[in-house]
Amino acid sequence: MPGFGQLALAIGQAAALLLLAPLASGFCRVLRAKIHTRTGPGFLQDYRDILKLLKRQEVVPKGAGIIFRAMPFILMATLLLIAMALPVLTLASPLDAIGNVFTFICLLGLVRFFFSLSGIDSGNTFAGIGASREATMGALMEPVILLALFVAALLAGSTSLGQISTSFRSLSGGSIAAEIAVLFAVAFAVFVEMGKVPYDMAEAEQELQDGPLTEYSGPGLALLKWCVGLRQVVMATILIGVFLPYGAAASASFETLLWAALAFVAKLVCVFLIVGVIENSVARNRFFLTSRSTWAGFGIATLALVFYLVGL
Amino acid sequence: MSVSTESRRGTGYVAALRQKLPSSVLDESWQTAEQATITVTREALPEAVETLYYGHNGWMSVVVGSDERLLNGHFAVYYVLSMEGSEKSYVVVRALVPPDTMEFPSVTPKVPAAVWGEREVRDMFGLRPVGLPDERRLVLPDDWPDDLYPLRKDAMDYRLRPEVTTETETYKFINAAKSETTVVPLGPLHITSDEPGHFRLFVDGEDIIDADYRLFYVHRGMEKLAETRMGYNDVTFLADRICGICGFTHSVAYASSVENALGINVPPRAATIRTILLEVERLHSHLLNLGLACHFVGFDTGFMHFFRVREKSMELAELLTGSRKTYALNLIGGVRRDILAEQNLRTRQLIGELRGEVTRLLDILLSTPNMRQRLEGIGRLEKQVARDYSPVGPTVRGSGHHRDVRIDHPYAGYGSIPVGQHVMDGCDVLSRTLIRSQEFFDSITIIEHCLDNAPPGPVLVEGFTYTPHRFALGYTEAPRGEDIHWSMLGDNQKLYRWRCRAASYNNWPSLRYMLRGNTVSDAPIIVASIDPCYSCTDRVTVVDVRKRDATVIPYKEMERYCRERTNSPLK
């Protein structure tokens, strides 16, 4: 059982990420508007959008069942659970019991599973196509994450996310090349998982009218938009919390946590800045050609394994 | 109007037709030196059109129906062909349809390009093209009464809104695939164009097996309105409103159709001003389409930048016409406003800025990593399909055909201007996009040339009289392709019949072939590549799968083609 302090930290960081998510997506919108040379909405627009949607009436398609209704809640709960287990401010995971590679991958899979299932359940053709794309993206990206995390676990000698983060902090894995390759593979996977152009396959607005999101409205849509933002923040956190843990607190005192929080926000802004620039300077990939570029990610992850084996 | 015999162009086609069908050619009249109307017997109509179309390099421009019972006791159908062989001219094949049977043999089995025109004649006049393979409604809504034909002279007042006859949609979408497909409805409001058009994509996974579409949701009854309510010069302003983007080309086409019918010579300065504004409109339209091409592939940065630059072309329009759209400048006989010295200067400055900015933007666009990958090989319009359906503008030029009204049938001031012609053989979206970007720079050169060489003099002729029942064609190369207007003057200061045909009307029917074999994700960019204009066509539906010699391809063959996608039965 985790102690009270750890539990409080876990809940606190999940709540913070949740509250931060609309700000992060608002930041993306501002950046996008700047690159488009338009004025655009402010940083807080996504909070306003979510609040407005929460007040609206919800319309559910006739054929939709329980999965369609439950999906936003399941998604939110799962993402919050991941957020609780990630090492955000501290080097160790606050909830070590679920803060390991396997749970993490399973929870990510769960998110994807329900996301695409609800698309099929809504009965809408566009949502259906979006769902099948989401599933395909899963099949393409999961091997990359799996392999990269396993190499990281081998390097750290443990599957605990906290241990991995500590080992990346001190570079004690014994193979610098492998650690760098893992970092790149994870960064690539994180970018794809954030669902940004050119990899926003499932929700491609011009092609599929937002895919699985098509049929949602009102509070359901508000929750989902929040989840999409939260998922991006969580994915960014796995990169900067576990693989770039510089500035993270080794011990949980108030002052170190404060510095860690500042460092975390700075890193988060950097990640979103880079992602935003990439996202706005390319066109969407053709869906059928996606697998060609995702192989690059798998290649890097494989390279990491090779580096580890030869101990470079 | 008497046209001197020696100046005529297109006599060879008439002679050839007389030789091929000696006893069927009843009459021959010349509206201008390059416009001939040949009246043939009803039975010979399909063969006459086919001879000109496939035998003499003719392209179907428009099919006009007309209720001429007050003039000669019959209905008439006019098949307007743009002859682009050795002589460049328009030849119109006309046949009379008796009001008792209201039947005439359909041309569509021989020339597929006639399909929309014949369906429209069927809707609007109740004439029956016998043998027409697709007898669904084209223009009229599904809930329109069966026996009300709006364009007949004795049918209805233009204000009449008949009671709807059914509450449900009865339109049958055609699906040539026999194997199981999922239906993806796009519409009634198109997702990213945000315009009314109902598409049905029949897909297997993500592959489009077949597509069908229903348009004309916003038919505005302009032809009826012009014929019953407006004076000749009012219609120039109505023609402006046909399209929100290329309105000026319509009003030039309309004005020149009346000018051609009456033999009015527009002063050279007015012709030059029309040319300048036609090209300003092309700048505007091409920038819009290039921007949308970015938007449809998810490259919104490009979209926004093209729209920012497009603002300059609207400033140009405001400078030269007084409104942000190139509206309200034309009159029959010339234009209403001259271009003054300071406007001339400012125009040069603006197009200079446009040239610089667009050059940079296109550089960025074409070097964007996956842009080319998204456009290359997508939405192929095969050369033969293009030949069969007579598409126009960048759509047909992207499939290797040399068609441009500005060069083939010079109008306004184009006779004395060097116009570059850009033709590519890629047959895909990339070709069409590249052609647009090259034409953009041509337009700038043409505007500069016109500003340098504008002749002095008046900008309007007046004092002519309207002679009843004269008729002629007016034509322009709009940014999207040939616009053509056929006008017949009346005896009550109103048009007896006005048929306006926008460029998209000719491009829609071939779209089905462009969509086949692509993926759902490419559908929007393919639709956008013909730069469709919903409101100005406002007229797609489909054409059955058939060869030029009218043998129906059996479903089995189609099914095989859908599966294996080799040896297209369309070739």
Tab-separated table of C-alpha atoms in Angstrom, chain B residues 230 232-242 251 254 327-331 336:
chain	number	residue	atom	x	y	z
B	230	MET	CA	-35.845	41.083	-66.783
B	232	TYR	CA	-31.642	42.678	-71.638
B	233	ASN	CA	-29.267	44.813	-69.643
B	234	ASP	CA	-30.656	43.636	-66.294
B	235	VAL	CA	-29.616	40.099	-67.194
B	236	THR	CA	-25.933	41.134	-67.267
B	237	PHE	CA	-26.266	41.830	-63.548
B	238	LEU	CA	-28.186	38.616	-62.975
B	239	ALA	CA	-25.442	36.725	-64.859
B	240	ASP	CA	-22.896	38.216	-62.444
B	241	ARG	CA	-24.747	36.491	-59.631
B	242	ILE	CA	-24.583	33.027	-61.205
B	251	SER	CA	-21.721	38.389	-67.570
B	254	TYR	CA	-23.991	36.725	-71.690
B	327	TYR	CA	-19.451	42.591	-60.251
B	328	ALA	CA	-21.650	45.076	-62.058
B	329	LEU	CA	-19.256	46.266	-64.701
B	330	ASN	CA	-20.688	44.868	-67.914
B	331	LEU	CA	-23.349	46.240	-70.192
B	336	ARG	CA	-19.512	50.944	-67.338
